[in-house]
């Protein structure tokens, strides 16, 4: 509702108090309440409109980053699927490896270790290749081949040949679960 401006006049000493009041030359509760209500309506509408816009923006951000599904366990790894279609899969895989195949001036495992994602987790490879981060406690790492929809391979590398080395691969893969 639009504010209707009141007309204020100077107090006229030649007129009676009632005449001055009726002409708008006196402060009254009705006139002050008219101002108060006009301000309140104006401020409330402005604040409400701003808050509504912010809420819409925040709701969109929340829906995009809301976890739609999650699961997994220590043995297979964990996953989180987000409302915007992204997915994060992560885990740890401790394993004993022979790191004895010559690899330039280093040594690596004979075959890559396969890291499979938890059951039922597949990345959508339509428009995005999953980004893999791997760290190995006790060795260097080198990814083997491209990431697939459900796993990847990794070699363990050491500067010396070692039989039965304990290596723990810690991995995180970021990609999309829906196009």
JSON list of C-alpha atoms in Angstrom, two decimals:
[
{"chain": "A", "resi": 1, "resn": "UNK", "atom": "CA", "xyz": [0.00, 0.00, 0.00]},
{"chain": "A", "resi": 2, "resn": "UNK", "atom": "CA", "xyz": [1.38, 3.39, -0.97]},
{"chain": "A", "resi": 3, "resn": "UNK", "atom": "CA", "xyz": [1.92, 6.04, 1.67]},
{"chain": "A", "resi": 4, "resn": "UNK", "atom": "CA", "xyz": [-0.38, 9.06, 1.52]},
{"chain": "A", "resi": 5, "resn": "UNK", "atom": "CA", "xyz": [1.55, 12.16, 2.49]},
{"chain": "A", "resi": 6, "resn": "UNK", "atom": "CA", "xyz": [0.00, 14.47, 5.08]},
{"chain": "A", "resi": 7, "resn": "UNK", "atom": "CA", "xyz": [0.06, 18.26, 4.75]},
{"chain": "A", "resi": 8, "resn": "UNK", "atom": "CA", "xyz": [1.58, 20.08, 7.73]},
{"chain": "A", "resi": 9, "resn": "UNK", "atom": "CA", "xyz": [0.96, 23.79, 8.26]},
{"chain": "A", "resi": 10, "resn": "UNK", "atom": "CA", "xyz": [2.44, 26.32, 10.63]},
{"chain": "A", "resi": 11, "resn": "UNK", "atom": "CA", "xyz": [0.52, 26.99, 13.81]},
{"chain": "A", "resi": 12, "resn": "UNK", "atom": "CA", "xyz": [-1.58, 30.12, 13.44]},
{"chain": "A", "resi": 13, "resn": "UNK", "atom": "CA", "xyz": [-1.94, 32.09, 16.69]},
{"chain": "A", "resi": 14, "resn": "UNK", "atom": "CA", "xyz": [-5.02, 33.87, 15.32]},
{"chain": "A", "resi": 15, "resn": "UNK", "atom": "CA", "xyz": [-6.94, 30.58, 15.10]},
{"chain": "A", "resi": 16, "resn": "UNK", "atom": "CA", "xyz": [-8.27, 28.41, 17.86]},
{"chain": "A", "resi": 17, "resn": "UNK", "atom": "CA", "xyz": [-6.59, 25.20, 18.91]},
{"chain": "A", "resi": 18, "resn": "UNK", "atom": "CA", "xyz": [-9.35, 23.15, 17.25]},
{"chain": "A", "resi": 19, "resn": "UNK", "atom": "CA", "xyz": [-8.98, 25.12, 13.99]},
{"chain": "A", "resi": 20, "resn": "UNK", "atom": "CA", "xyz": [-5.19, 24.60, 14.04]},
{"chain": "A", "resi": 21, "resn": "UNK", "atom": "CA", "xyz": [-5.69, 20.90, 14.70]},
{"chain": "A", "resi": 22, "resn": "UNK", "atom": "CA", "xyz": [-8.20, 20.58, 11.85]},
{"chain": "A", "resi": 23, "resn": "UNK", "atom": "CA", "xyz": [-5.86, 22.49, 9.49]},
{"chain": "A", "resi": 24, "resn": "UNK", "atom": "CA", "xyz": [-2.94, 20.14, 10.22]},
{"chain": "A", "resi": 25, "resn": "UNK", "atom": "CA", "xyz": [-0.88, 22.50, 12.29]},
{"chain": "A", "resi": 26, "resn": "UNK", "atom": "CA", "xyz": [-0.73, 20.31, 15.42]},
{"chain": "A", "resi": 27, "resn": "UNK", "atom": "CA", "xyz": [0.89, 17.02, 16.25]},
{"chain": "A", "resi": 28, "resn": "UNK", "atom": "CA", "xyz": [-1.76, 14.46, 17.20]},
{"chain": "A", "resi": 29, "resn": "UNK", "atom": "CA", "xyz": [-1.69, 10.75, 17.93]},
{"chain": "A", "resi": 30, "resn": "UNK", "atom": "CA", "xyz": [-3.60, 10.05, 14.71]},
{"chain": "A", "resi": 31, "resn": "UNK", "atom": "CA", "xyz": [-1.12, 12.01, 12.57]},
{"chain": "A", "resi": 32, "resn": "UNK", "atom": "CA", "xyz": [1.90, 10.42, 14.28]},
{"chain": "A", "resi": 33, "resn": "UNK", "atom": "CA", "xyz": [0.41, 6.92, 13.92]},
{"chain": "A", "resi": 34, "resn": "UNK", "atom": "CA", "xyz": [-0.15, 7.66, 10.23]},
{"chain": "A", "resi": 35, "resn": "UNK", "atom": "CA", "xyz": [3.60, 8.38, 9.90]},
{"chain": "A", "resi": 36, "resn": "UNK", "atom": "CA", "xyz": [4.60, 5.33, 11.97]},
{"chain": "A", "resi": 37, "resn": "UNK", "atom": "CA", "xyz": [2.40, 2.99, 9.95]},
{"chain": "A", "resi": 38, "resn": "UNK", "atom": "CA", "xyz": [3.64, 4.42, 6.68]},
{"chain": "A", "resi": 39, "resn": "UNK", "atom": "CA", "xyz": [7.27, 3.90, 7.70]},
{"chain": "A", "resi": 40, "resn": "UNK", "atom": "CA", "xyz": [6.60, 0.40, 9.01]},
{"chain": "A", "resi": 41, "resn": "UNK", "atom": "CA", "xyz": [4.81, -0.65, 5.83]},
{"chain": "A", "resi": 42, "resn": "UNK", "atom": "CA", "xyz": [7.55, 0.80, 3.66]},
{"chain": "A", "resi": 43, "resn": "UNK", "atom": "CA", "xyz": [10.42, -0.75, 5.64]},
{"chain": "A", "resi": 44, "resn": "UNK", "atom": "CA", "xyz": [8.70, -4.11, 6.07]},
{"chain": "A", "resi": 45, "resn": "UNK", "atom": "CA", "xyz": [8.05, -4.40, 2.33]},
{"chain": "A", "resi": 46, "resn": "UNK", "atom": "CA", "xyz": [11.64, -3.48, 1.43]},
{"chain": "A", "resi": 47, "resn": "UNK", "atom": "CA", "xyz": [13.13, -5.80, 4.02]},
{"chain": "A", "resi": 48, "resn": "UNK", "atom": "CA", "xyz": [10.70, -8.57, 3.06]},
{"chain": "A", "resi": 49, "resn": "UNK", "atom": "CA", "xyz": [11.57, -8.27, -0.64]},
{"chain": "A", "resi": 50, "resn": "UNK", "atom": "CA", "xyz": [15.32, -8.32, 0.09]},
{"chain": "A", "resi": 51, "resn": "UNK", "atom": "CA", "xyz": [14.96, -11.28, 2.46]},
{"chain": "A", "resi": 52, "resn": "UNK", "atom": "CA", "xyz": [12.83, -13.19, -0.04]},
{"chain": "A", "resi": 53, "resn": "UNK", "atom": "CA", "xyz": [15.49, -12.74, -2.75]},
{"chain": "A", "resi": 54, "resn": "UNK", "atom": "CA", "xyz": [18.23, -13.89, -0.37]},
{"chain": "A", "resi": 55, "resn": "UNK", "atom": "CA", "xyz": [16.18, -16.90, 0.73]},
{"chain": "A", "resi": 56, "resn": "UNK", "atom": "CA", "xyz": [15.59, -17.96, -2.88]},
{"chain": "A", "resi": 57, "resn": "UNK", "atom": "CA", "xyz": [19.35, -17.73, -3.55]},
{"chain": "A", "resi": 58, "resn": "UNK", "atom": "CA", "xyz": [20.23, -19.62, -0.37]},
{"chain": "A", "resi": 59, "resn": "UNK", "atom": "CA", "xyz": [17.64, -22.35, -1.09]},
{"chain": "A", "resi": 60, "resn": "UNK", "atom": "CA", "xyz": [19.21, -22.86, -4.52]},
{"chain": "A", "resi": 61, "resn": "UNK", "atom": "CA", "xyz": [22.69, -23.13, -3.00]},
{"chain": "A", "resi": 62, "resn": "UNK", "atom": "CA", "xyz": [21.46, -25.54, -0.34]},
{"chain": "A", "resi": 63, "resn": "UNK", "atom": "CA", "xyz": [19.66, -27.74, -2.86]},
{"chain": "A", "resi": 64, "resn": "UNK", "atom": "CA", "xyz": [22.80, -27.90, -5.00]},
{"chain": "A", "resi": 65, "resn": "UNK", "atom": "CA", "xyz": [25.02, -28.90, -2.05]},
{"chain": "A", "resi": 66, "resn": "UNK", "atom": "CA", "xyz": [22.49, -31.11, -0.28]},
{"chain": "A", "resi": 67, "resn": "UNK", "atom": "CA", "xyz": [23.73, -34.66, 0.10]},
{"chain": "A", "resi": 68, "resn": "UNK", "atom": "CA", "xyz": [21.26, -36.78, -1.86]},
{"chain": "A", "resi": 69, "resn": "UNK", "atom": "CA", "xyz": [22.82, -40.13, -0.98]},
{"chain": "A", "resi": 70, "resn": "UNK", "atom": "CA", "xyz": [25.84, -41.37, 0.92]},
{"chain": "A", "resi": 71, "resn": "UNK", "atom": "CA", "xyz": [27.24, -44.62, 2.18]},
{"chain": "A", "resi": 72, "resn": "UNK", "atom": "CA", "xyz": [30.11, -47.05, 2.11]},
{"chain": "A", "resi": 73, "resn": "UNK", "atom": "CA", "xyz": [32.43, -48.56, 4.69]},
{"chain": "A", "resi": 74, "resn": "UNK", "atom": "CA", "xyz": [36.10, -48.83, 5.65]},
{"chain": "A", "resi": 75, "resn": "UNK", "atom": "CA", "xyz": [36.68, -51.84, 3.40]},
{"chain": "A", "resi": 76, "resn": "UNK", "atom": "CA", "xyz": [35.33, -50.37, 0.16]},
{"chain": "A", "resi": 77, "resn": "UNK", "atom": "CA", "xyz": [35.41, -46.62, 0.71]},
{"chain": "A", "resi": 78, "resn": "UNK", "atom": "CA", "xyz": [32.73, -44.00, 1.10]},
{"chain": "A", "resi": 79, "resn": "UNK", "atom": "CA", "xyz": [30.70, -41.83, -1.26]},
{"chain": "A", "resi": 80, "resn": "UNK", "atom": "CA", "xyz": [28.58, -38.66, -1.17]},
{"chain": "A", "resi": 81, "resn": "UNK", "atom": "CA", "xyz": [26.21, -37.68, -3.97]},
{"chain": "A", "resi": 82, "resn": "UNK", "atom": "CA", "xyz": [25.16, -34.01, -4.09]},
{"chain": "A", "resi": 83, "resn": "UNK", "atom": "CA", "xyz": [22.05, -32.36, -5.49]},
{"chain": "A", "resi": 84, "resn": "UNK", "atom": "CA", "xyz": [24.00, -30.57, -8.21]},
{"chain": "A", "resi": 85, "resn": "UNK", "atom": "CA", "xyz": [25.10, -33.94, -9.68]},
{"chain": "A", "resi": 86, "resn": "UNK", "atom": "CA", "xyz": [28.61, -34.00, -8.25]},
{"chain": "A", "resi": 87, "resn": "UNK", "atom": "CA", "xyz": [29.96, -36.95, -6.32]},
{"chain": "A", "resi": 88, "resn": "UNK", "atom": "CA", "xyz": [32.92, -37.48, -4.03]},
{"chain": "A", "resi": 89, "resn": "UNK", "atom": "CA", "xyz": [34.24, -40.99, -3.40]},
{"chain": "A", "resi": 90, "resn": "UNK", "atom": "CA", "xyz": [37.06, -41.54, -0.92]},
{"chain": "A", "resi": 91, "resn": "UNK", "atom": "CA", "xyz": [38.74, -44.24, 1.08]},
{"chain": "A", "resi": 92, "resn": "UNK", "atom": "CA", "xyz": [41.86, -45.99, 2.31]},
{"chain": "A", "resi": 93, "resn": "UNK", "atom": "CA", "xyz": [43.29, -49.26, 1.10]},
{"chain": "A", "resi": 94, "resn": "UNK", "atom": "CA", "xyz": [46.12, -50.81, 3.15]},
{"chain": "A", "resi": 95, "resn": "UNK", "atom": "CA", "xyz": [47.97, -53.52, 1.25]},
{"chain": "A", "resi": 96, "resn": "UNK", "atom": "CA", "xyz": [51.27, -55.41, 1.32]},
{"chain": "A", "resi": 97, "resn": "UNK", "atom": "CA", "xyz": [53.11, -55.07, -2.00]},
{"chain": "A", "resi": 98, "resn": "UNK", "atom": "CA", "xyz": [56.31, -56.21, -3.62]},
{"chain": "A", "resi": 99, "resn": "UNK", "atom": "CA", "xyz": [57.94, -53.07, -4.97]},
{"chain": "A", "resi": 100, "resn": "UNK", "atom": "CA", "xyz": [60.71, -54.67, -6.98]},
{"chain": "A", "resi": 101, "resn": "UNK", "atom": "CA", "xyz": [60.19, -54.06, -10.71]},
{"chain": "A", "resi": 102, "resn": "UNK", "atom": "CA", "xyz": [62.86, -51.69, -12.10]},
{"chain": "A", "resi": 103, "resn": "UNK", "atom": "CA", "xyz": [61.34, -48.39, -13.14]},
{"chain": "A", "resi": 104, "resn": "UNK", "atom": "CA", "xyz": [64.14, -46.12, -14.36]},
{"chain": "A", "resi": 105, "resn": "UNK", "atom": "CA", "xyz": [66.20, -45.42, -11.26]},
{"chain": "A", "resi": 106, "resn": "UNK", "atom": "CA", "xyz": [63.25, -46.41, -9.05]},
{"chain": "A", "resi": 107, "resn": "UNK", "atom": "CA", "xyz": [61.23, -49.55, -8.39]},
{"chain": "A", "resi": 108, "resn": "UNK", "atom": "CA", "xyz": [57.49, -50.11, -8.64]},
{"chain": "A", "resi": 109, "resn": "UNK", "atom": "CA", "xyz": [54.93, -52.84, -8.18]},
{"chain": "A", "resi": 110, "resn": "UNK", "atom": "CA", "xyz": [54.64, -55.44, -10.96]},
{"chain": "A", "resi": 111, "resn": "UNK", "atom": "CA", "xyz": [50.95, -54.76, -11.48]},
{"chain": "A", "resi": 112, "resn": "UNK", "atom": "CA", "xyz": [48.89, -51.73, -10.57]},
{"chain": "A", "resi": 113, "resn": "UNK", "atom": "CA", "xyz": [46.72, -51.95, -7.50]},
{"chain": "A", "resi": 114, "resn": "UNK", "atom": "CA", "xyz": [43.07, -51.67, -8.48]},
{"chain": "A", "resi": 115, "resn": "UNK", "atom": "CA", "xyz": [40.95, -49.29, -6.45]},
{"chain": "A", "resi": 116, "resn": "UNK", "atom": "CA", "xyz": [37.27, -50.05, -6.96]},
{"chain": "A", "resi": 117, "resn": "UNK", "atom": "CA", "xyz": [34.56, -47.70, -5.79]},
{"chain": "A", "resi": 118, "resn": "UNK", "atom": "CA", "xyz": [31.93, -48.88, -3.27]},
{"chain": "A", "resi": 119, "resn": "UNK", "atom": "CA", "xyz": [29.18, -51.15, -4.60]},
{"chain": "A", "resi": 120, "resn": "UNK", "atom": "CA", "xyz": [26.72, -49.34, -6.81]},
{"chain": "A", "resi": 121, "resn": "UNK", "atom": "CA", "xyz": [28.87, -46.23, -7.24]},
{"chain": "A", "resi": 122, "resn": "UNK", "atom": "CA", "xyz": [29.58, -45.30, -10.84]},
{"chain": "A", "resi": 123, "resn": "UNK", "atom": "CA", "xyz": [30.71, -41.98, -12.20]},
{"chain": "A", "resi": 124, "resn": "UNK", "atom": "CA", "xyz": [28.91, -40.57, -15.21]},
{"chain": "A", "resi": 125, "resn": "UNK", "atom": "CA", "xyz": [31.65, -40.17, -17.83]},
{"chain": "A", "resi": 126, "resn": "UNK", "atom": "CA", "xyz": [29.45, -38.37, -20.39]},
{"chain": "A", "resi": 127, "resn": "UNK", "atom": "CA", "xyz": [30.78, -34.85, -19.87]},
{"chain": "A", "resi": 128, "resn": "UNK", "atom": "CA", "xyz": [33.35, -35.25, -17.14]},
{"chain": "A", "resi": 129, "resn": "UNK", "atom": "CA", "xyz": [36.35, -37.40, -16.32]},
{"chain": "A", "resi": 130, "resn": "UNK", "atom": "CA", "xyz": [36.66, -38.03, -12.59]},
{"chain": "A", "resi": 131, "resn": "UNK", "atom": "CA", "xyz": [39.60, -36.28, -10.94]},
{"chain": "A", "resi": 132, "resn": "UNK", "atom": "CA", "xyz": [41.63, -38.70, -8.82]},
{"chain": "A", "resi": 133, "resn": "UNK", "atom": "CA", "xyz": [43.86, -37.72, -5.90]},
{"chain": "A", "resi": 134, "resn": "UNK", "atom": "CA", "xyz": [46.01, -40.51, -4.47]},
{"chain": "A", "resi": 135, "resn": "UNK", "atom": "CA", "xyz": [48.49, -40.48, -1.64]},
{"chain": "A", "resi": 136, "resn": "UNK", "atom": "CA", "xyz": [50.38, -43.51, -0.40]},
{"chain": "A", "resi": 137, "resn": "UNK", "atom": "CA", "xyz": [51.85, -43.76, 3.03]},
{"chain": "A", "resi": 138, "resn": "UNK", "atom": "CA", "xyz": [55.14, -45.56, 2.61]},
{"chain": "A", "resi": 139, "resn": "UNK", "atom": "CA", "xyz": [55.59, -45.03, -1.13]},
{"chain": "A", "resi": 140, "resn": "UNK", "atom": "CA", "xyz": [55.17, -42.66, -4.07]},
{"chain": "A", "resi": 141, "resn": "UNK", "atom": "CA", "xyz": [52.29, -43.25, -6.46]},
{"chain": "A", "resi": 142, "resn": "UNK", "atom": "CA", "xyz": [51.62, -43.19, -10.15]},
{"chain": "A", "resi": 143, "resn": "UNK", "atom": "CA", "xyz": [48.16, -43.61, -11.62]},
{"chain": "A", "resi": 144, "resn": "UNK", "atom": "CA", "xyz": [47.72, -46.36, -14.15]},
{"chain": "A", "resi": 145, "resn": "UNK", "atom": "CA", "xyz": [45.51, -45.62, -17.14]},
{"chain": "A", "resi": 146, "resn": "UNK", "atom": "CA", "xyz": [42.39, -43.49, -17.16]},
{"chain": "A", "resi": 147, "resn": "UNK", "atom": "CA", "xyz": [39.81, -43.39, -14.44]},
{"chain": "A", "resi": 148, "resn": "UNK", "atom": "CA", "xyz": [36.83, -45.54, -15.23]},
{"chain": "A", "resi": 149, "resn": "UNK", "atom": "CA", "xyz": [33.26, -45.21, -14.10]},
{"chain": "A", "resi": 150, "resn": "UNK", "atom": "CA", "xyz": [33.89, -47.59, -11.21]},
{"chain": "A", "resi": 151, "resn": "UNK", "atom": "CA", "xyz": [37.60, -47.47, -10.33]},
{"chain": "A", "resi": 152, "resn": "UNK", "atom": "CA", "xyz": [41.22, -46.76, -11.22]},
{"chain": "A", "resi": 153, "resn": "UNK", "atom": "CA", "xyz": [44.66, -48.33, -11.00]},
{"chain": "A", "resi": 154, "resn": "UNK", "atom": "CA", "xyz": [47.72, -47.10, -9.16]},
{"chain": "A", "resi": 155, "resn": "UNK", "atom": "CA", "xyz": [51.34, -48.20, -8.86]},
{"chain": "A", "resi": 156, "resn": "UNK", "atom": "CA", "xyz": [53.41, -47.87, -5.70]},
{"chain": "A", "resi": 157, "resn": "UNK", "atom": "CA", "xyz": [56.94, -46.57, -6.33]},
{"chain": "A", "resi": 158, "resn": "UNK", "atom": "CA", "xyz": [60.02, -46.60, -4.07]},
{"chain": "A", "resi": 159, "resn": "UNK", "atom": "CA", "xyz": [63.67, -45.60, -4.55]},
{"chain": "A", "resi": 160, "resn": "UNK", "atom": "CA", "xyz": [64.77, -49.08, -3.43]},
{"chain": "A", "resi": 161, "resn": "UNK", "atom": "CA", "xyz": [63.54, -52.61, -4.13]},
{"chain": "A", "resi": 162, "resn": "UNK", "atom": "CA", "xyz": [61.43, -53.91, -1.24]},
{"chain": "A", "resi": 163, "resn": "UNK", "atom": "CA", "xyz": [59.56, -57.19, -0.80]},
{"chain": "A", "resi": 164, "resn": "UNK", "atom": "CA", "xyz": [56.32, -57.16, 1.15]},
{"chain": "A", "resi": 165, "resn": "UNK", "atom": "CA", "xyz": [56.12, -53.41, 1.83]},
{"chain": "A", "resi": 166, "resn": "UNK", "atom": "CA", "xyz": [53.03, -52.17, 3.67]},
{"chain": "A", "resi": 167, "resn": "UNK", "atom": "CA", "xyz": [51.46, -49.35, 1.68]},
{"chain": "A", "resi": 168, "resn": "UNK", "atom": "CA", "xyz": [48.23, -47.53, 2.50]},
{"chain": "A", "resi": 169, "resn": "UNK", "atom": "CA", "xyz": [46.61, -45.81, -0.45]},
{"chain": "A", "resi": 170, "resn": "UNK", "atom": "CA", "xyz": [44.43, -42.86, 0.53]},
{"chain": "A", "resi": 171, "resn": "UNK", "atom": "CA", "xyz": [42.29, -41.69, -2.33]},
{"chain": "A", "resi": 172, "resn": "UNK", "atom": "CA", "xyz": [39.60, -39.22, -3.25]},
{"chain": "A", "resi": 173, "resn": "UNK", "atom": "CA", "xyz": [37.80, -39.00, -6.57]},
{"chain": "A", "resi": 174, "resn": "UNK", "atom": "CA", "xyz": [35.66, -36.03, -7.61]},
{"chain": "A", "resi": 175, "resn": "UNK", "atom": "CA", "xyz": [33.27, -36.29, -10.52]},
{"chain": "A", "resi": 176, "resn": "UNK", "atom": "CA", "xyz": [29.62, -36.46, -11.47]},
{"chain": "A", "resi": 177, "resn": "UNK", "atom": "CA", "xyz": [27.00, -39.09, -10.75]},
{"chain": "A", "resi": 178, "resn": "UNK", "atom": "CA", "xyz": [24.54, -37.57, -13.22]},
{"chain": "A", "resi": 179, "resn": "UNK", "atom": "CA", "xyz": [25.18, -35.60, -16.41]}
]
